[in-house]
GROMACS .gro file of C-alpha atoms in nm:
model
  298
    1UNK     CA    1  -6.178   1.555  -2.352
    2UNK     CA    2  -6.426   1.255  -2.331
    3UNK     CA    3  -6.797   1.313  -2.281
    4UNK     CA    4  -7.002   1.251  -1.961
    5UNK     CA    5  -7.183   0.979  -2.173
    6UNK     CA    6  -6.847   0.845  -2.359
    7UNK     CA    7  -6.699   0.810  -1.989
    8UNK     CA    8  -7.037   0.628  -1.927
    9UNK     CA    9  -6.971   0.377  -2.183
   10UNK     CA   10  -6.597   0.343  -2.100
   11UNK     CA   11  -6.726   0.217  -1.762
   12UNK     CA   12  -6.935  -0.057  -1.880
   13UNK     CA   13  -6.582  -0.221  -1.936
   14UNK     CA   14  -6.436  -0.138  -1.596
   15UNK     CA   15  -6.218  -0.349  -1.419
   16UNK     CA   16  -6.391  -0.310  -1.119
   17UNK     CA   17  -6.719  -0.499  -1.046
   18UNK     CA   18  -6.839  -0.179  -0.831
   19UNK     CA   19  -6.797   0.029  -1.114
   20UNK     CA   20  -6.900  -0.194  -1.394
   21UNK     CA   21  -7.236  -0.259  -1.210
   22UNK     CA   22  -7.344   0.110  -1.133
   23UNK     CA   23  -7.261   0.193  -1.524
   24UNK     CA   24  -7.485  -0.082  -1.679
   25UNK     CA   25  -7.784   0.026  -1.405
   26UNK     CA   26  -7.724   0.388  -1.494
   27UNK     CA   27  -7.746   0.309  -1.920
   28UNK     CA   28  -8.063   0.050  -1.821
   29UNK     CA   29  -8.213   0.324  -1.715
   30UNK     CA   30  -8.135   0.600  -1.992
   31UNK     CA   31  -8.276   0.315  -2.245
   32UNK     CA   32  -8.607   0.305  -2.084
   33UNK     CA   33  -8.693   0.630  -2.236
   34UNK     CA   34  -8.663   0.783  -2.597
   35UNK     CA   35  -8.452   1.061  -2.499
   36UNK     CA   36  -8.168   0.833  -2.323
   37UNK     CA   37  -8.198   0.577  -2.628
   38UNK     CA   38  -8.116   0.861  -2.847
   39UNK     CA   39  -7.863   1.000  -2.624
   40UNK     CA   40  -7.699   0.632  -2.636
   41UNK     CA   41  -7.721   0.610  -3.021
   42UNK     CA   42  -7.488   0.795  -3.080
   43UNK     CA   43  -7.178   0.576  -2.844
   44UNK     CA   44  -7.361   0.233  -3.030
   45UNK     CA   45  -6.971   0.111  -3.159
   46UNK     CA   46  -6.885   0.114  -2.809
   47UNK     CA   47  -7.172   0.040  -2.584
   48UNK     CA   48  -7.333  -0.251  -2.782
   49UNK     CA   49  -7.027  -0.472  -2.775
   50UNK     CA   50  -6.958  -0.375  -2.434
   51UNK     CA   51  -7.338  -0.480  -2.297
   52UNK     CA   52  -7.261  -0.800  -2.538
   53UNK     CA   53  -6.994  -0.857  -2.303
   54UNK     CA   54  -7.164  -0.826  -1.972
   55UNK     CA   55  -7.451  -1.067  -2.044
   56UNK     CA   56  -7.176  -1.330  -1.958
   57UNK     CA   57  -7.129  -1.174  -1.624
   58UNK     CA   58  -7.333  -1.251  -1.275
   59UNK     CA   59  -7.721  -1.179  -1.269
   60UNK     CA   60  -7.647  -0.831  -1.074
   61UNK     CA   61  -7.476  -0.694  -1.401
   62UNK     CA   62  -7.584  -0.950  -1.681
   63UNK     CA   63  -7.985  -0.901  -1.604
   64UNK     CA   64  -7.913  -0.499  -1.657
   65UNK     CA   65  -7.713  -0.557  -1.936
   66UNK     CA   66  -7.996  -0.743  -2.116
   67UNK     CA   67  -8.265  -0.511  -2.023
   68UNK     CA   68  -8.069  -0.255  -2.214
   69UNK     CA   69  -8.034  -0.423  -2.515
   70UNK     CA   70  -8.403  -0.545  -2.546
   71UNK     CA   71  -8.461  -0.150  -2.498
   72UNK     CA   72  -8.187  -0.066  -2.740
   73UNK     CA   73  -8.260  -0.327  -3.005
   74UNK     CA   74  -8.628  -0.211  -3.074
   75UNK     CA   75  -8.448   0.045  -3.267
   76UNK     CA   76  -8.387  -0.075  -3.608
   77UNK     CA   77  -8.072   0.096  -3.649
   78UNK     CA   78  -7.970  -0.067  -3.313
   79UNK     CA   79  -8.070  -0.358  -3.386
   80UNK     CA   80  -7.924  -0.393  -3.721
   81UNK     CA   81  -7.608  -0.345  -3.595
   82UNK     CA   82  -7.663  -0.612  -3.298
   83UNK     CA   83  -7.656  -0.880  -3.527
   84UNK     CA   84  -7.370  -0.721  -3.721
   85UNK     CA   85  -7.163  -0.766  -3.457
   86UNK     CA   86  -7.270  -1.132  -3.377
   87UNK     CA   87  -7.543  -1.061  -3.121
   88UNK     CA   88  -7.771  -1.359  -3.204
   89UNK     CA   89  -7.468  -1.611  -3.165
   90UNK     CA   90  -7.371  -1.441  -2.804
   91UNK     CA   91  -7.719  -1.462  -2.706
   92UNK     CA   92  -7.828  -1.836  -2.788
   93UNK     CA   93  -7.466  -1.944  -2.599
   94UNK     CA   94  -7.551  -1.705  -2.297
   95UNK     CA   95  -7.910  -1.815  -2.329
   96UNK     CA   96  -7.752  -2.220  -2.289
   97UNK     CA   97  -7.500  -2.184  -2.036
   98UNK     CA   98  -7.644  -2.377  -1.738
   99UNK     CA   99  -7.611  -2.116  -1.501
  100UNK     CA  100  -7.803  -1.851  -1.724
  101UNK     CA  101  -8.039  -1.642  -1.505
  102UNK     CA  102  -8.173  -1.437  -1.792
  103UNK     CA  103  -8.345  -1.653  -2.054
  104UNK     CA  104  -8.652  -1.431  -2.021
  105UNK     CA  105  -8.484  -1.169  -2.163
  106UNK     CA  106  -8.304  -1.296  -2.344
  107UNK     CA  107  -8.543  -1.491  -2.566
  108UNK     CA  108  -8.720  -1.135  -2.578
  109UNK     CA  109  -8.409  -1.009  -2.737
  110UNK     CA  110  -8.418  -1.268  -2.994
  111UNK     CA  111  -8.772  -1.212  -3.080
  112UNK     CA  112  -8.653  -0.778  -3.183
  113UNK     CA  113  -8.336  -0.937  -3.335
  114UNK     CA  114  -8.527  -1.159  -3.516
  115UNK     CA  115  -8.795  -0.886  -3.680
  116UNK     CA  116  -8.496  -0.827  -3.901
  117UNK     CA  117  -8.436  -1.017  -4.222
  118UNK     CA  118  -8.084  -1.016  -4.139
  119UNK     CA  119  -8.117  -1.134  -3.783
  120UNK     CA  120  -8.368  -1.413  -3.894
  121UNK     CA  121  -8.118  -1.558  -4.120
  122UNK     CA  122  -7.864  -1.568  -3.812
  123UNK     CA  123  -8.109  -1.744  -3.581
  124UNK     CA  124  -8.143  -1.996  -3.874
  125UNK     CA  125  -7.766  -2.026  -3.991
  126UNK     CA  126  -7.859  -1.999  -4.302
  127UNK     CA  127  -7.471  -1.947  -4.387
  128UNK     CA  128  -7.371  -2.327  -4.250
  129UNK     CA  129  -7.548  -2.618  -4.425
  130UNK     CA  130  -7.368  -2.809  -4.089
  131UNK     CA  131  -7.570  -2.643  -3.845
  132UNK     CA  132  -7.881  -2.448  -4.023
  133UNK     CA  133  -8.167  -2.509  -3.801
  134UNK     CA  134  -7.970  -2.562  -3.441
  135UNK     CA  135  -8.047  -2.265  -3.310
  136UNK     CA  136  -8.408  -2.291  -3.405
  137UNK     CA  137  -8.430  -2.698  -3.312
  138UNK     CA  138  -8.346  -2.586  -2.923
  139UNK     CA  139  -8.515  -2.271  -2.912
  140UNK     CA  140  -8.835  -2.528  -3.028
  141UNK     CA  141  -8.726  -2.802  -2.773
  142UNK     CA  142  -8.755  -2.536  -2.494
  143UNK     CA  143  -9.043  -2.405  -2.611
  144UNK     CA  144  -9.204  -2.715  -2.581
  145UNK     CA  145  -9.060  -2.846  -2.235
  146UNK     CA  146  -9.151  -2.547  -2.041
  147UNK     CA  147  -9.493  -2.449  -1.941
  148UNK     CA  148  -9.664  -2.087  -1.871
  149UNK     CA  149  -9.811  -2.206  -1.553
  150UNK     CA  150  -9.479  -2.168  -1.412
  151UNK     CA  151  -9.416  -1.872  -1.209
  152UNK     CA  152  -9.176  -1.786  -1.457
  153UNK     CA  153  -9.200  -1.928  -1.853
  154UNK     CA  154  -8.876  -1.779  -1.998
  155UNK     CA  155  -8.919  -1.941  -2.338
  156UNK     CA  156  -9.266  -1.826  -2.381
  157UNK     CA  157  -9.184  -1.552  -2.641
  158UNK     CA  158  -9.055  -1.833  -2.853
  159UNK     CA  159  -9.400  -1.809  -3.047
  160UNK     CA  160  -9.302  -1.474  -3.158
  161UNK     CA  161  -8.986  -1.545  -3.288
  162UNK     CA  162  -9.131  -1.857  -3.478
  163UNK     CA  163  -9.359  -1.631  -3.640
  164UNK     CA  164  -9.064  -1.378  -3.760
  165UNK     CA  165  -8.837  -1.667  -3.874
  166UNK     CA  166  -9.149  -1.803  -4.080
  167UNK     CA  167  -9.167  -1.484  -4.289
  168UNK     CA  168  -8.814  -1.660  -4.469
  169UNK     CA  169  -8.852  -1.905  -4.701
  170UNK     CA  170  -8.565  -2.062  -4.514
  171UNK     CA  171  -8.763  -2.053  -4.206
  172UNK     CA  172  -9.102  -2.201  -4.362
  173UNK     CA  173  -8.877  -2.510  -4.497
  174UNK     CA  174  -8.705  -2.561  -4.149
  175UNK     CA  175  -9.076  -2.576  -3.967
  176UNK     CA  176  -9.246  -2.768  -4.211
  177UNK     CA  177  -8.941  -3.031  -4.259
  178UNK     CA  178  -9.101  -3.396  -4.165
  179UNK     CA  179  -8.751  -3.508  -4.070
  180UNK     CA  180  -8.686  -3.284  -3.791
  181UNK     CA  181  -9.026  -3.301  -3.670
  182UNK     CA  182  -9.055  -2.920  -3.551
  183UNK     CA  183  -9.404  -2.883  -3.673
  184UNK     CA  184  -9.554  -3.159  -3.407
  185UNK     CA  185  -9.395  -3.027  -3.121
  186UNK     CA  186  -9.457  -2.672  -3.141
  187UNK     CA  187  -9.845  -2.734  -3.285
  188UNK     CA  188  -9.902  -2.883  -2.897
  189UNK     CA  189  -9.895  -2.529  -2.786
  190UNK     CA  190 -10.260  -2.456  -2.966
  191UNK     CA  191 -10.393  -2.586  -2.621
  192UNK     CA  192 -10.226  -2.379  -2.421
  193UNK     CA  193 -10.362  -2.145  -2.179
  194UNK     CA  194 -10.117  -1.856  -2.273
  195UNK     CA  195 -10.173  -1.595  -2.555
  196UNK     CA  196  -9.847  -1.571  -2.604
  197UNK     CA  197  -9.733  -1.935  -2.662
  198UNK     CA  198 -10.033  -1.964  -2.954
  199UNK     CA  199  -9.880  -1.643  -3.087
  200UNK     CA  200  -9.633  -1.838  -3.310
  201UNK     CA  201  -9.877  -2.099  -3.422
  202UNK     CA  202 -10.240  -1.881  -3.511
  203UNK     CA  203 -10.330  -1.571  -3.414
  204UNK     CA  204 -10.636  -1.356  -3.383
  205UNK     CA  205 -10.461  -1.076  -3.612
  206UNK     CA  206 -10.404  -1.352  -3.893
  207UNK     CA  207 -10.805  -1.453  -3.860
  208UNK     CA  208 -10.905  -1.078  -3.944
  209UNK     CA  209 -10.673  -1.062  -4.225
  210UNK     CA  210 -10.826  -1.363  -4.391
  211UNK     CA  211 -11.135  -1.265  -4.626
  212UNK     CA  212 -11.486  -1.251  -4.424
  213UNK     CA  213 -11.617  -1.593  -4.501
  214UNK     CA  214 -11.330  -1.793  -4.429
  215UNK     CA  215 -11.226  -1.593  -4.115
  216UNK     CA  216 -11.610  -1.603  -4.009
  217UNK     CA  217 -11.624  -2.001  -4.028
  218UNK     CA  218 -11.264  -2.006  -3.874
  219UNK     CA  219 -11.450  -1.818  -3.562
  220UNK     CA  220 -11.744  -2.032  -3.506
  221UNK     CA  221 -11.704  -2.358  -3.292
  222UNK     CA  222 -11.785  -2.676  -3.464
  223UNK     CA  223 -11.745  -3.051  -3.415
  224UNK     CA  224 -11.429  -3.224  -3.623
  225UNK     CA  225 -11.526  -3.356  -3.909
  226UNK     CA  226 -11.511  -3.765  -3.814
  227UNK     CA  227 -11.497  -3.895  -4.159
  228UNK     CA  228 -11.160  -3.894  -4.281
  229UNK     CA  229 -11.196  -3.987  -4.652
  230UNK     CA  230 -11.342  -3.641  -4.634
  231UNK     CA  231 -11.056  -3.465  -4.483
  232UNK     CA  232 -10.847  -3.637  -4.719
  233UNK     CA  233 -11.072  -3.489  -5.041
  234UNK     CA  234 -11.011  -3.158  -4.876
  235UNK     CA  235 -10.653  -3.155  -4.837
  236UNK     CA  236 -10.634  -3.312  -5.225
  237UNK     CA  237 -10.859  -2.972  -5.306
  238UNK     CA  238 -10.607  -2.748  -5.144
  239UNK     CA  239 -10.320  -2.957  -5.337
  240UNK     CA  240 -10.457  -2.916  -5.699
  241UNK     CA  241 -10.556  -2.501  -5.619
  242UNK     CA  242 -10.161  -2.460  -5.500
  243UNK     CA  243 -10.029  -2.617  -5.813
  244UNK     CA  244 -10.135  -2.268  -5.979
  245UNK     CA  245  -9.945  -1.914  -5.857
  246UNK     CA  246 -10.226  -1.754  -5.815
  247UNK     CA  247 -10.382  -2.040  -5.584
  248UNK     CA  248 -10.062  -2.027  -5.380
  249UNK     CA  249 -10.107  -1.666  -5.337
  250UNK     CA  250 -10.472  -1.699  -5.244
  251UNK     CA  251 -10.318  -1.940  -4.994
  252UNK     CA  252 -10.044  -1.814  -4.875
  253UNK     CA  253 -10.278  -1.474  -4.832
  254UNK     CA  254 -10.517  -1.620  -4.533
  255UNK     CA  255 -10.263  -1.828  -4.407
  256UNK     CA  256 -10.322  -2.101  -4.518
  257UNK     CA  257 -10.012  -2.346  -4.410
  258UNK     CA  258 -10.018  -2.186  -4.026
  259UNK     CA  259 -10.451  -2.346  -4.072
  260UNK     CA  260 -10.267  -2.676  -4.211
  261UNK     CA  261 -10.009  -2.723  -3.977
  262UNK     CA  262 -10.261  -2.683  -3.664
  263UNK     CA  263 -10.493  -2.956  -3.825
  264UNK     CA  264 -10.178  -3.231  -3.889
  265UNK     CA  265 -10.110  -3.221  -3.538
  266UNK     CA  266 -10.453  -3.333  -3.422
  267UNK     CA  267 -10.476  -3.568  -3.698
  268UNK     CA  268 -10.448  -3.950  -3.627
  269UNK     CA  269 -10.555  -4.103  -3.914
  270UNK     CA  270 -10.251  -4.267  -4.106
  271UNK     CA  271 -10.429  -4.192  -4.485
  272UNK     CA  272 -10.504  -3.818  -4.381
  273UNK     CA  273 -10.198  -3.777  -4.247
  274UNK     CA  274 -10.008  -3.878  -4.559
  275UNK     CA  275 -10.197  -3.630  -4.762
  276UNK     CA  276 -10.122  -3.318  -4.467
  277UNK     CA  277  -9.720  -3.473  -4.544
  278UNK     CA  278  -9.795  -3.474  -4.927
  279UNK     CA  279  -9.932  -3.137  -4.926
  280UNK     CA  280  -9.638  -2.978  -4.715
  281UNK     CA  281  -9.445  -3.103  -4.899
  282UNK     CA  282  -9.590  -2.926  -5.230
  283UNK     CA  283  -9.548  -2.655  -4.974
  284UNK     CA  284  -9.192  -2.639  -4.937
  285UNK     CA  285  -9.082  -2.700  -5.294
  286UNK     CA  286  -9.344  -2.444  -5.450
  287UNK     CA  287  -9.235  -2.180  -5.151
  288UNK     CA  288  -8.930  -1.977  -5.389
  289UNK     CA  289  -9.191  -1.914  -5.609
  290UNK     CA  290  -9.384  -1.703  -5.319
  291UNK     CA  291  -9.038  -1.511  -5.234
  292UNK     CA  292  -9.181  -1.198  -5.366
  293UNK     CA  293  -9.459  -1.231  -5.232
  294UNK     CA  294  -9.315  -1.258  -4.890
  295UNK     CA  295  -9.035  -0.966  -4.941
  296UNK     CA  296  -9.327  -0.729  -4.884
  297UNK     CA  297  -9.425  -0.883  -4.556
  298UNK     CA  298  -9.072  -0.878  -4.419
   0.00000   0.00000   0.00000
């Protein structure tokens, strides 16, 4: 005889909208504290799959639906077996559809989906050479077309899931590739108002992880430095110290290319610019060699 909660899940795929909708309200619900999400656990082969489902389905159901699975998915285990079961795929063509009503949350999802190596490497399609970097090219183009004075700035947890994605060596080479031109449109979000939208391009926490001095000087507001053949000797510095592995640790250690990309944007000079390019560059073809390195971060 089934369960009270395996009768629970069996509704969730309910022919009748009635039914359907008080199921997914009553499982939002039990996910919004740690002794439903456990309780739910243990029906994940059926439920996940079936709350996949309903995220296609009218706001009444779908926005339920995806409140459950943000809950649900910042459980590793959960999670894990979200993008097993293609959950990253359903939720960038949900999150497209022109009628969607739940980008919010569902960008939200992405960004727990995405704190997995495994669901990082879906996001990027790492497993298509046709169409590694789609994903990531609209979330970006969003990103960047929406604002947070909005009343409502669904894509502004996009920062967050730039900054998981970036922990890949796949990811770094996607952001800091000149031909598709990511890097200048998210950088524009370093003068935004919001918290959140910085998030994925320099944060606070990655200023008091750098070593005193440097995270000191990064703190203190200064005038740009208007001479660019000096800019230019700088970047040339920063060249010649990554050339060595343990100068691309040290970089790689205060974040170094998040502090580059933020100054290519505002540069304008054509001479400086070329040595930012030159230098990411260096960047992306030295990166395998800092895959151990960035295992332990993951």
């Amino acid at each position: 005889m089934a369960t009270e909660m395996e009768e629970l899940v069996s509704f969730l795929s309910s022919t009748s909208p009635q039914i359907t909708k008080a199921a997914v309200d009553i499982v939002r619900g039990l996910t919004g504290s740690m002794e439903g999400l456990q309780s739910l656990a243990n029906y994940s082969n059926a439920l996940l799959p079936a709350l996949s489902r309903l995220l296609t389905l009218p706001k009444e159901v779908s926005e339920a639906a995806a409140e459950a699975l943000v809950n649900l998915s910042q459980n590793s285990s959960l999670a894990e077996a979200m993008v097993g079961i293609g959950l990253v795929k359903t939720t960038m063509d949900v999150l497209y559809k022109p009628e969607c009503s739940i980008a919010r949350l569902l960008v939200m999802l992405l960004v727990n989906l995405t704190q997995l190596e495994a669901g990082a490497a879906s996001l990027l399609q790492t497993e298509d050479e046709k169409v590694h970097g789609l994903y990531v090219m609209k979330l970006v183009r969003s990103f960047c077309r929406t604002s947070h004075e909005s009343n409502d700035d669904a894509f502004e947890h996009v920062g967050s899931i730039l900054v998981n994605i970036s922990k890949q060596r796949k990811g770094r080479e996607l952001l800091l590739d000149p031909k598709r031109g990511l890097l200048k449109q998210i950088i524009r979000q370093f003068d935004s108002n919001s918290s959140l939208r910085k998030k994925g391009i320099y944060r606070e926490q990655d200023r008091l992880k750098m070593p005193l001095e440097l995270g000191t000087a990064l703190s203190i507001e200064r005038e740009p430095v208007n001479d660019p053949e000096i800019r230019i000797q700088a970047l040339e510095a920063i060249y010649l110290i990554i050339l060595q592995e343990a100068g691309r640790r040290a970089f790689w250690s205060v974040n170094g290319p998040r502090i580059v990309q933020i100054g290519y944007e505002d540069e304008e000079d054509p001479k400086v610019m070329e040595a930012y390019e030159q230098l990411g560059s260096l960047l992306v073809h030295s990166s395998s060699a800092e895959e151990p390195l960035s295992d332990t971060t993951k």
